[in-house]
mmCIF file of C-alpha atoms in Angstrom:
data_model
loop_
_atom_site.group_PDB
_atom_site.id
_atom_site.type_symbol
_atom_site.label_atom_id
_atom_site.label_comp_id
_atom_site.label_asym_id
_atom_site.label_seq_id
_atom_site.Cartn_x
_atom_site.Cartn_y
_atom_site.Cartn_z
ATOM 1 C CA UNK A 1 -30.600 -32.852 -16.624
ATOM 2 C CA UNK A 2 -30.965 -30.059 -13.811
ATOM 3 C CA UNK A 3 -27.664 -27.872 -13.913
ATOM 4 C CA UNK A 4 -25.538 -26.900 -10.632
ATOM 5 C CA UNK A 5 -26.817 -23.851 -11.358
ATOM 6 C CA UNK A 6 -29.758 -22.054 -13.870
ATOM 7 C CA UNK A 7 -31.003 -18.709 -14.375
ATOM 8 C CA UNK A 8 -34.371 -18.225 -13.885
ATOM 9 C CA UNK A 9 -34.194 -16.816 -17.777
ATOM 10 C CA UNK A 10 -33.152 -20.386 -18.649
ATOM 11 C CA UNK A 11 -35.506 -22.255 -16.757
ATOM 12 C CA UNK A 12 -38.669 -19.828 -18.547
ATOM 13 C CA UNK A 13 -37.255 -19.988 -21.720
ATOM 14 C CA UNK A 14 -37.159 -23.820 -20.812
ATOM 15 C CA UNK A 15 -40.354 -24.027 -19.408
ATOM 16 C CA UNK A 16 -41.958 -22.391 -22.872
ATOM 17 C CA UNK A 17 -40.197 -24.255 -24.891
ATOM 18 C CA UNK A 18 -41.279 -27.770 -23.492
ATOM 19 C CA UNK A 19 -44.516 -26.639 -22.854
ATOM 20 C CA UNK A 20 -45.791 -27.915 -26.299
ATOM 21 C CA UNK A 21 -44.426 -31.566 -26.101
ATOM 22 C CA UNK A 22 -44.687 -32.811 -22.513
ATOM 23 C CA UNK A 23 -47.661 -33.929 -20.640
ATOM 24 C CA UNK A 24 -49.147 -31.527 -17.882
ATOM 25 C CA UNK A 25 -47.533 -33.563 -15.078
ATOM 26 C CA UNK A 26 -43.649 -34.195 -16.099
ATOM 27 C CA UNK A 27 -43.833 -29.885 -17.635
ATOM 28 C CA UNK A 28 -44.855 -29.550 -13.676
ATOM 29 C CA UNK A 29 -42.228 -31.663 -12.060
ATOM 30 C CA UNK A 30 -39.962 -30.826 -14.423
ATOM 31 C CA UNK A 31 -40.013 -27.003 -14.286
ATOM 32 C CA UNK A 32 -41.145 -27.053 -10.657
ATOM 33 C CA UNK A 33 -38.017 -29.170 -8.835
ATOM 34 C CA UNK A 34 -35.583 -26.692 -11.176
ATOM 35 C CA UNK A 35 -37.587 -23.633 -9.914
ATOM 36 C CA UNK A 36 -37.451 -25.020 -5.952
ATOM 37 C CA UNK A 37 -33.005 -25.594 -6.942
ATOM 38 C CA UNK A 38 -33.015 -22.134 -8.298
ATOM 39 C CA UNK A 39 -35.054 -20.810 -4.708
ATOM 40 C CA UNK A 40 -32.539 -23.293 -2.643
ATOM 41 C CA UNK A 41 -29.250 -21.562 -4.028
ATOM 42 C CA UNK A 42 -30.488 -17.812 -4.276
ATOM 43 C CA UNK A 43 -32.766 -17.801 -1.282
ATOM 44 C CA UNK A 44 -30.590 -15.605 0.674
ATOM 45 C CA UNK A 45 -30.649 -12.821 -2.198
ATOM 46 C CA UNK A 46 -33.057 -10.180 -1.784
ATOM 47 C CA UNK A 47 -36.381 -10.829 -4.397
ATOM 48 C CA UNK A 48 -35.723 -14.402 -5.395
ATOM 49 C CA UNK A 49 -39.223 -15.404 -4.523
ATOM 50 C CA UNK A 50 -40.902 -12.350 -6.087
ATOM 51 C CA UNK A 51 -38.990 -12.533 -9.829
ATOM 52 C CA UNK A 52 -40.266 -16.076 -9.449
ATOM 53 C CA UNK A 53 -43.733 -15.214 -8.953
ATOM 54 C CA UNK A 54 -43.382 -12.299 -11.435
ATOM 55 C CA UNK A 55 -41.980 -14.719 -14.495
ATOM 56 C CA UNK A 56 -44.836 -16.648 -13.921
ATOM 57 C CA UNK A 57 -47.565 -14.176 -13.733
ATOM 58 C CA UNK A 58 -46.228 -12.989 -17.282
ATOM 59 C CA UNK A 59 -49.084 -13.146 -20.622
ATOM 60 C CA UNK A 60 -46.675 -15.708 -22.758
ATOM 61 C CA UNK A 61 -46.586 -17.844 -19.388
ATOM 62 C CA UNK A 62 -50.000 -17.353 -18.559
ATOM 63 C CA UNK A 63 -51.660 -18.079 -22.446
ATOM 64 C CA UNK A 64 -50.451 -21.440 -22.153
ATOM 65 C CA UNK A 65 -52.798 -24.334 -21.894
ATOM 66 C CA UNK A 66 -50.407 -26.957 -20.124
ATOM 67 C CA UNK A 67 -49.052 -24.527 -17.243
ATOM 68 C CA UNK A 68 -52.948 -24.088 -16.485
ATOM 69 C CA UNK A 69 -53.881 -27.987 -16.664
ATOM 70 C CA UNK A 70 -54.185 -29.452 -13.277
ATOM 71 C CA UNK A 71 -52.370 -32.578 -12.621
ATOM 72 C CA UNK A 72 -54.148 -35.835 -11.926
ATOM 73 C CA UNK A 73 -55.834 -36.785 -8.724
ATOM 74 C CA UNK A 74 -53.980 -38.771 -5.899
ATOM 75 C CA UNK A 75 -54.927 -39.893 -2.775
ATOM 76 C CA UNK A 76 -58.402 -38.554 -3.475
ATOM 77 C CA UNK A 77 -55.962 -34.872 -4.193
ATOM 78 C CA UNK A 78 -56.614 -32.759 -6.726
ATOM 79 C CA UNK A 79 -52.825 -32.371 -7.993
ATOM 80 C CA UNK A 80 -52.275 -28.614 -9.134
ATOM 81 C CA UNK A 81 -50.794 -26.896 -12.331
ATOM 82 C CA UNK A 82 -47.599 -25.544 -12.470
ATOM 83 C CA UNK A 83 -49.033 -22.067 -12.150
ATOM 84 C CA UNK A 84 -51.002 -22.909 -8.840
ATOM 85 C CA UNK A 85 -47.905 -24.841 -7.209
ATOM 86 C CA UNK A 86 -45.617 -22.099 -8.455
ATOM 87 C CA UNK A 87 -48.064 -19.693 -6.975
ATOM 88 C CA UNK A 88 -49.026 -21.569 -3.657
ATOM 89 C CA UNK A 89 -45.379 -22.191 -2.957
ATOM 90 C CA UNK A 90 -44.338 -18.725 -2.973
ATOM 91 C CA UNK A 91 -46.861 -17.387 -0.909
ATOM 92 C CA UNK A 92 -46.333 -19.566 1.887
ATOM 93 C CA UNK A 93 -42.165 -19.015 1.236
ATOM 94 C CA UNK A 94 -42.772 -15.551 1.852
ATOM 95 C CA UNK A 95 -45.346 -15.986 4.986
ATOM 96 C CA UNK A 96 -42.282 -17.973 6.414
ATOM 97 C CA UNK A 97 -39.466 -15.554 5.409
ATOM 98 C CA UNK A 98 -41.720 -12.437 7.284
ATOM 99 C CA UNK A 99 -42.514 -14.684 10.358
ATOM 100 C CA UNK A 100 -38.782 -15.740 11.149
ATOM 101 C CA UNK A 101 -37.839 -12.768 10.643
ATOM 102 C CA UNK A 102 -38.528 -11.704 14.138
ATOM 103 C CA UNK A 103 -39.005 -15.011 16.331
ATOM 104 C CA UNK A 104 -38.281 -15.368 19.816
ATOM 105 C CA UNK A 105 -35.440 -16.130 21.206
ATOM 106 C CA UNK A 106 -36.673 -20.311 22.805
ATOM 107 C CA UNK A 107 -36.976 -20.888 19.181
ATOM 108 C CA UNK A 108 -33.447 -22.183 18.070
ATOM 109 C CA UNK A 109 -34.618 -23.524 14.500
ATOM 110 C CA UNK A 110 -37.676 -23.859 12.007
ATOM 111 C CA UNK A 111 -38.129 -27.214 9.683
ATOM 112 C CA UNK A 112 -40.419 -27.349 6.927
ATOM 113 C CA UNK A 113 -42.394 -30.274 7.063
ATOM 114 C CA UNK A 114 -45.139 -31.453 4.672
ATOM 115 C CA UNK A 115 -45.488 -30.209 0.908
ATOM 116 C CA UNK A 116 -43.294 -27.676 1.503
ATOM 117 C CA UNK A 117 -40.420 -30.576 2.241
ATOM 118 C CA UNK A 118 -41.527 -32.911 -0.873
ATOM 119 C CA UNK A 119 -43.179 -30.671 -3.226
ATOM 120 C CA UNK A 120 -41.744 -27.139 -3.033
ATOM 121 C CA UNK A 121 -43.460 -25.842 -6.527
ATOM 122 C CA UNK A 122 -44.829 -29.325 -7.416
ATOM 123 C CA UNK A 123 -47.678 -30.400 -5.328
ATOM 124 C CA UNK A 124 -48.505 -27.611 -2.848
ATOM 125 C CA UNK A 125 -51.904 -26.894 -3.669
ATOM 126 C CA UNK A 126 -54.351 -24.132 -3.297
ATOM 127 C CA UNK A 127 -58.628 -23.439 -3.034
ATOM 128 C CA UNK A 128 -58.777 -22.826 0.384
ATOM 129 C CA UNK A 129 -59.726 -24.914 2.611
ATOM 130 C CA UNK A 130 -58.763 -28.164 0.751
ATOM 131 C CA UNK A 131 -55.800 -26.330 -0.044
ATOM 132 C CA UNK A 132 -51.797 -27.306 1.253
ATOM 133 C CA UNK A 133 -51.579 -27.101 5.210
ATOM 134 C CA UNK A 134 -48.134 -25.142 6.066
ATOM 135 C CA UNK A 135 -46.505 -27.894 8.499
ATOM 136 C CA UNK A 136 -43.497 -26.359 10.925
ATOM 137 C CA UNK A 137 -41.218 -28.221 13.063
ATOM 138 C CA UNK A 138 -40.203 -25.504 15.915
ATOM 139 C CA UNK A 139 -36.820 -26.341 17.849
ATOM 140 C CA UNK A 140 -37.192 -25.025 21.364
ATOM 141 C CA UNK A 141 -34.983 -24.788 24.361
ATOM 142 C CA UNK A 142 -37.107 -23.756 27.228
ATOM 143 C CA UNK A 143 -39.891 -22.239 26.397
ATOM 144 C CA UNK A 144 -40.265 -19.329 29.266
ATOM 145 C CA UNK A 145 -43.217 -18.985 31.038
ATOM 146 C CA UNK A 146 -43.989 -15.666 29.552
ATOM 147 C CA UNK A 147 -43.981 -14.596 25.918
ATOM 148 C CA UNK A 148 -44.674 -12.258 23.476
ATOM 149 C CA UNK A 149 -47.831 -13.956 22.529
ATOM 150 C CA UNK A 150 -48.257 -10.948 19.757
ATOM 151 C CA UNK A 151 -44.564 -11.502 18.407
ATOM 152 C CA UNK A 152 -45.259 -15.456 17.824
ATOM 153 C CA UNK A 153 -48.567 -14.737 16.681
ATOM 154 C CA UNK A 154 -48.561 -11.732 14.763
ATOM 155 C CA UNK A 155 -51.411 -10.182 13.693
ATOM 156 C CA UNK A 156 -50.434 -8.980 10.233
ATOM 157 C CA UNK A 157 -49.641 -12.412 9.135
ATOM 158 C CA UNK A 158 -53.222 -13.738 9.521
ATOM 159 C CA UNK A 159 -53.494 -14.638 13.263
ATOM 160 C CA UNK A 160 -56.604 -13.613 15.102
ATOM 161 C CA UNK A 161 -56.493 -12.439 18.881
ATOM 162 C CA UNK A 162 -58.803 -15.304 19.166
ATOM 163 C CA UNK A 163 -55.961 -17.780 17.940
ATOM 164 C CA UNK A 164 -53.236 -15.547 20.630
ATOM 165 C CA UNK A 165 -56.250 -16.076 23.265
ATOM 166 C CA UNK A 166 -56.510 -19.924 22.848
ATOM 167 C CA UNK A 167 -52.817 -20.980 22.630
ATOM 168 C CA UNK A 168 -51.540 -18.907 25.203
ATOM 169 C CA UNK A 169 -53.880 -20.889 27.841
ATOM 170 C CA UNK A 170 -52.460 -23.929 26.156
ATOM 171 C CA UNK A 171 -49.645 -23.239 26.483
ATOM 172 C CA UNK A 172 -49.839 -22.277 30.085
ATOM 173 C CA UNK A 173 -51.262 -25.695 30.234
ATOM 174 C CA UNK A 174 -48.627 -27.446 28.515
ATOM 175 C CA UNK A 175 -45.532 -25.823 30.922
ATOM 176 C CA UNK A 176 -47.563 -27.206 33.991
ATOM 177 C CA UNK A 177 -47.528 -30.473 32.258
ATOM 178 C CA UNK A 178 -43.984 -30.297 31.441
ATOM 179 C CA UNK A 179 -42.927 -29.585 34.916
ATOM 180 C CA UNK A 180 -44.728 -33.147 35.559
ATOM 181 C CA UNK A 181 -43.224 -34.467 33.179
ATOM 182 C CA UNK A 182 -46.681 -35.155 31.215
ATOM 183 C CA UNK A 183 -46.136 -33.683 28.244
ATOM 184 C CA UNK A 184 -42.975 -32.919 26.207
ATOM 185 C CA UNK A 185 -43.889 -31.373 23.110
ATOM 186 C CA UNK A 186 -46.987 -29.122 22.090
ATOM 187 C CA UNK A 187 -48.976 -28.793 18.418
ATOM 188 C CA UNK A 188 -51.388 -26.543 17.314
ATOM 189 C CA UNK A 189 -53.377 -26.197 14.422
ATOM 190 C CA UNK A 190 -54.008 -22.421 13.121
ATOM 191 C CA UNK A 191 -56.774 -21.331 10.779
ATOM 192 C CA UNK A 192 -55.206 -18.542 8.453
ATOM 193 C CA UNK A 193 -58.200 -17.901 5.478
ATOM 194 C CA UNK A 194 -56.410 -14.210 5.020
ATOM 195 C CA UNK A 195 -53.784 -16.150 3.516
ATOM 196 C CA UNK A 196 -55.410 -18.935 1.919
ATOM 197 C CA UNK A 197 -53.701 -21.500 4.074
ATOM 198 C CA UNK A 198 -53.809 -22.477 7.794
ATOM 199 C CA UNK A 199 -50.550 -23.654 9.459
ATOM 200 C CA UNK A 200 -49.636 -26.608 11.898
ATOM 201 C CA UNK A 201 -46.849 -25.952 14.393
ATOM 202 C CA UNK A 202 -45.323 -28.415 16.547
ATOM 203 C CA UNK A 203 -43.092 -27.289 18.857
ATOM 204 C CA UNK A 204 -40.044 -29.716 19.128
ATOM 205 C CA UNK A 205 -37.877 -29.525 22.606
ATOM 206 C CA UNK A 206 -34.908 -30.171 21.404
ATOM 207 C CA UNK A 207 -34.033 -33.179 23.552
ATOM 208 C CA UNK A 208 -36.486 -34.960 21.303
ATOM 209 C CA UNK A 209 -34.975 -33.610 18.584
ATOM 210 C CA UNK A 210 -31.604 -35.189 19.406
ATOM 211 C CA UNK A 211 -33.258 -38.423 19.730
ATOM 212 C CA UNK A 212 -35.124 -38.336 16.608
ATOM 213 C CA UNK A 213 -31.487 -37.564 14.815
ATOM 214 C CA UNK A 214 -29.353 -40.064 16.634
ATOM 215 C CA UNK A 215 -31.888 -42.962 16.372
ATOM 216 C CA UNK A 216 -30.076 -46.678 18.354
ATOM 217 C CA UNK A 217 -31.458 -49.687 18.281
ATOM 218 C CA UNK A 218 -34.496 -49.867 20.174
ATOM 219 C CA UNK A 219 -36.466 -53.077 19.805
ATOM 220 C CA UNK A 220 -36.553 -53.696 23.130
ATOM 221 C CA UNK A 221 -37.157 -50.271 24.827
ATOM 222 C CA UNK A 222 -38.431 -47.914 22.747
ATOM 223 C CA UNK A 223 -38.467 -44.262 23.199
ATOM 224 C CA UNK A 224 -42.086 -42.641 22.744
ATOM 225 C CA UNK A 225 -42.872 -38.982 23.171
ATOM 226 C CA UNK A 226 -45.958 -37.068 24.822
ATOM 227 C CA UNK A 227 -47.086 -34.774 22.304
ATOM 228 C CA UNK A 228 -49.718 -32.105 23.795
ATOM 229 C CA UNK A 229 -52.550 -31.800 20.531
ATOM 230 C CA UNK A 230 -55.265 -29.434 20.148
ATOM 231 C CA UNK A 231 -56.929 -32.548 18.520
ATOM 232 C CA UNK A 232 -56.327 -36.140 17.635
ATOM 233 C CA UNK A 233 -54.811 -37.863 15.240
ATOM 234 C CA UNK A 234 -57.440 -38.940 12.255
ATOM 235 C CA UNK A 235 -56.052 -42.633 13.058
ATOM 236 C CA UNK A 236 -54.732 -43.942 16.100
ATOM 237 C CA UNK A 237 -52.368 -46.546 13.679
ATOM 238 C CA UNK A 238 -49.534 -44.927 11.741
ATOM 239 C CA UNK A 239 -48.535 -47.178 8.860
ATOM 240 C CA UNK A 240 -45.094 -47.107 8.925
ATOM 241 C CA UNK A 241 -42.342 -48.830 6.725
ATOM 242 C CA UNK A 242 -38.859 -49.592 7.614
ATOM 243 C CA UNK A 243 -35.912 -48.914 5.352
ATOM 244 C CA UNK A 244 -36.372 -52.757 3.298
ATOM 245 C CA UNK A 245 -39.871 -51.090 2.638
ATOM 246 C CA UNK A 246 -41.509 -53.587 4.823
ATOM 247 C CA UNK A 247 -44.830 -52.567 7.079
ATOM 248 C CA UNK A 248 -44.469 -51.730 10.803
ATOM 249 C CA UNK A 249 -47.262 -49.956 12.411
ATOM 250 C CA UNK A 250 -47.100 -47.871 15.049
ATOM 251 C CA UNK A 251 -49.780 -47.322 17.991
ATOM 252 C CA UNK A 252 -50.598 -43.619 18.802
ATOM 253 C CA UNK A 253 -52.310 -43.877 22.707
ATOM 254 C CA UNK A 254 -54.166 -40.498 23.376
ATOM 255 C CA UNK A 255 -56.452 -39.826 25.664
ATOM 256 C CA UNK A 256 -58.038 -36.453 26.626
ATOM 257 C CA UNK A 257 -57.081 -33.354 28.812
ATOM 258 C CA UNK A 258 -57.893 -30.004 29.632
ATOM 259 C CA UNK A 259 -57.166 -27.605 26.618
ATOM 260 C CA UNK A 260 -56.543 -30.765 24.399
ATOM 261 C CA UNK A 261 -55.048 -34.301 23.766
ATOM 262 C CA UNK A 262 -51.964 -36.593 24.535
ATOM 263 C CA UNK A 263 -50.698 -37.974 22.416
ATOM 264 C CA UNK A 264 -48.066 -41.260 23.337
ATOM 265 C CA UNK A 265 -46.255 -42.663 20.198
ATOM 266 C CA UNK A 266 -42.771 -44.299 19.408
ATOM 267 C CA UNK A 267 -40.116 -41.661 18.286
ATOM 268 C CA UNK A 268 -39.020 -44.647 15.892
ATOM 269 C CA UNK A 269 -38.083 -47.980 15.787
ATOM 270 C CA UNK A 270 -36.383 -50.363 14.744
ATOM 271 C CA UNK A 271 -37.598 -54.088 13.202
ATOM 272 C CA UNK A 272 -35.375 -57.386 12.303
ATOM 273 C CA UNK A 273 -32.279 -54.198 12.576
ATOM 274 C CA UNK A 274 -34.121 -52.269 10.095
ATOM 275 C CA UNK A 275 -34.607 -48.876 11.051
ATOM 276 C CA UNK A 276 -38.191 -47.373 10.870
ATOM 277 C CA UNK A 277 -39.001 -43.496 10.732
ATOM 278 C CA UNK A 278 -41.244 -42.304 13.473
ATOM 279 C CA UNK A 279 -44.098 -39.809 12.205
ATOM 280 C CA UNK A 280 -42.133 -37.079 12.452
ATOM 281 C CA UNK A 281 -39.010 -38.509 10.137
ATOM 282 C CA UNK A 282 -42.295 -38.701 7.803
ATOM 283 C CA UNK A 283 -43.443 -35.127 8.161
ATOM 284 C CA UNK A 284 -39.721 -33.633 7.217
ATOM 285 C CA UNK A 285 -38.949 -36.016 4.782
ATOM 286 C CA UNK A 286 -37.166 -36.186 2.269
ATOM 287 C CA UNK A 287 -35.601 -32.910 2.760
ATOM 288 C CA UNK A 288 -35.234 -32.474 6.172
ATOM 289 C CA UNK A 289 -33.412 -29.050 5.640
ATOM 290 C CA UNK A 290 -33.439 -26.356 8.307
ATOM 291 C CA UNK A 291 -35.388 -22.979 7.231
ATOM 292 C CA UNK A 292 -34.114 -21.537 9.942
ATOM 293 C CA UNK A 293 -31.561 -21.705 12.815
ATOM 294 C CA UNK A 294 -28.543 -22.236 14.442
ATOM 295 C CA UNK A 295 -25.400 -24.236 14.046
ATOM 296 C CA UNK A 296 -26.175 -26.738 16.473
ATOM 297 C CA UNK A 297 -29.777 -27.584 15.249
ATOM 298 C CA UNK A 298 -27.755 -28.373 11.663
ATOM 299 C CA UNK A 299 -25.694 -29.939 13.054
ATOM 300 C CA UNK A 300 -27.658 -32.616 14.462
ATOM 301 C CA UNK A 301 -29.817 -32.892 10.690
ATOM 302 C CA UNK A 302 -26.300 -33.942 9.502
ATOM 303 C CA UNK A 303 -25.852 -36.281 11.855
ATOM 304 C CA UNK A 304 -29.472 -37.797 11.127
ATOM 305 C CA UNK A 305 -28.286 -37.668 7.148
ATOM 306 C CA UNK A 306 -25.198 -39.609 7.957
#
């Protein structure tokens, strides 16, 4: 049983000691959930996430066999070993901790979405490129015409002038469409190899967010959103499930424009009264924790949780 609170002494000494009598997988989730309640409750001290990486990096922690074993393969995934999740996780902690540490002021909060939401130091995977994408939720509030492409995109976290180039004419692009009311929200895909990860950002006004938190009963108007993509979607049917577990796809209509794609899908929906999570509930799920912002954007989370 995980304790309100553990040492990260405790959870290595734990971590050795079980290391001999449980399978790969359960020493992973085990060790790996306790490590990601331990980051959750000390994240705001200074170090957490480098002791972490340090206690793992250690000889007795590296010289054993289990912590090394990769886990089985799912989803045609190559599950990782503690070590690589531990590892993985960390690094892209830290990427995020040095990039909000300066954002601009339209962004009013930052949502983990992905592995990093279900499988903090469990299943975030490395070997770049088939490695864990780093999914963000942005919450904006009027993005201005003009930015600091350089201080959203620095440099010396992995981001080429080529990537500043390219999403500054989108999103040039995507405030034109706005103002027509063609476009609401904007994603972009960025290829980061200096950090062994690349990172998908979808930039959230937060009008949509308030709709995606305070979800009504919609069967018989539903609310989509026009999502502005630098490419599609692999499948133009999401495979939902409402909350009885029962199937409910949803379309995705895109078509193409310049710089990109537009996507048209429901926010959610609802089916015989039983809500069902739009694509997005799926990305932040099951955490759905804010990294990042201010009162109000937790404010609505907790009124999605209730």
């Amino acid at each position: 049983m995980v304790r309100n609170s553990e040492s990260l002494a405790q959870i290595t000494s734990d971590c050795l000691e079980l290391s001999s009598t449980l399978h790969p997988d359960i020493l992973r989730e085990d060790i790996g959930y306790r490590l990601d309640l331990h980051w959750r409750q000390h994240r705001t001290q200074h170090g957490v996430l480098p002791s972490i990486l340090r206690t793992f990096s250690q000889d007795d922690i590296l010289n054993i066999p289990n912590i090394r074993q990769q886990g089985q393969v799912i989803l045609d995934k190559q599950q990782p070993s503690l070590l690589e999740a531990v590892h993985e996780t960390t690094t892209r902690l830290t990427f995020m901790e040095k990039w909000t540490d300066n954002l601009l002021n339209f962004i009013n909060g930052v949502i983990l979405g992905g592995s990093l939401s279900y499988g903090r130091f469990v299943n975030v995977r490395g070997a770049y490129p088939r490695g864990s994408d780093l999914d963000i939720i942005l919450l904006t509030r009027n993005i201005p015409h003009t930015i600091n492409i350089n201080r959203l995109l620095p440099t010396p976290l992995g981001f080429s002038l080529n990537d500043q180039s390219i999403f500054h004419t989108r999103l040039d692009e995507f405030n034109r469409m706005r103002r027509k009311k063609t476009a609401q929200m904007i994603s972009h895909k960025f290829l980061l190899p200096q950090q062994g990860f690349d990172i998908s950002m979808h930039f959230m006004d937060q009008d949509i967010f308030h709709q995606l938190c305070h979800p009504t009963d919609i069967e018989h108007s539903p609310r989509y959103f026009l999502d502005f993509k630098s490419a599609k979607f692999p499948h133009q049917t999401m495979n939902q499930k409402d909350t009885h577990g029962d199937p409910f796809p949803f379309s995705v209509n895109e078509h193409e424009v310049i710089n990109g794609f537009i996507a048209r899908t429901q926010i959610c929906g609802f089916s015989n009264g039983n809500f069902v999570p739009g694509i997005y509930h799926n990305l932040m799920a099951p955490m759905f924790e804010l990294f990042y912002g201010d009162t109000d954007c937790q404010n609505q989370i907790e009124c999605f949780r209730l």
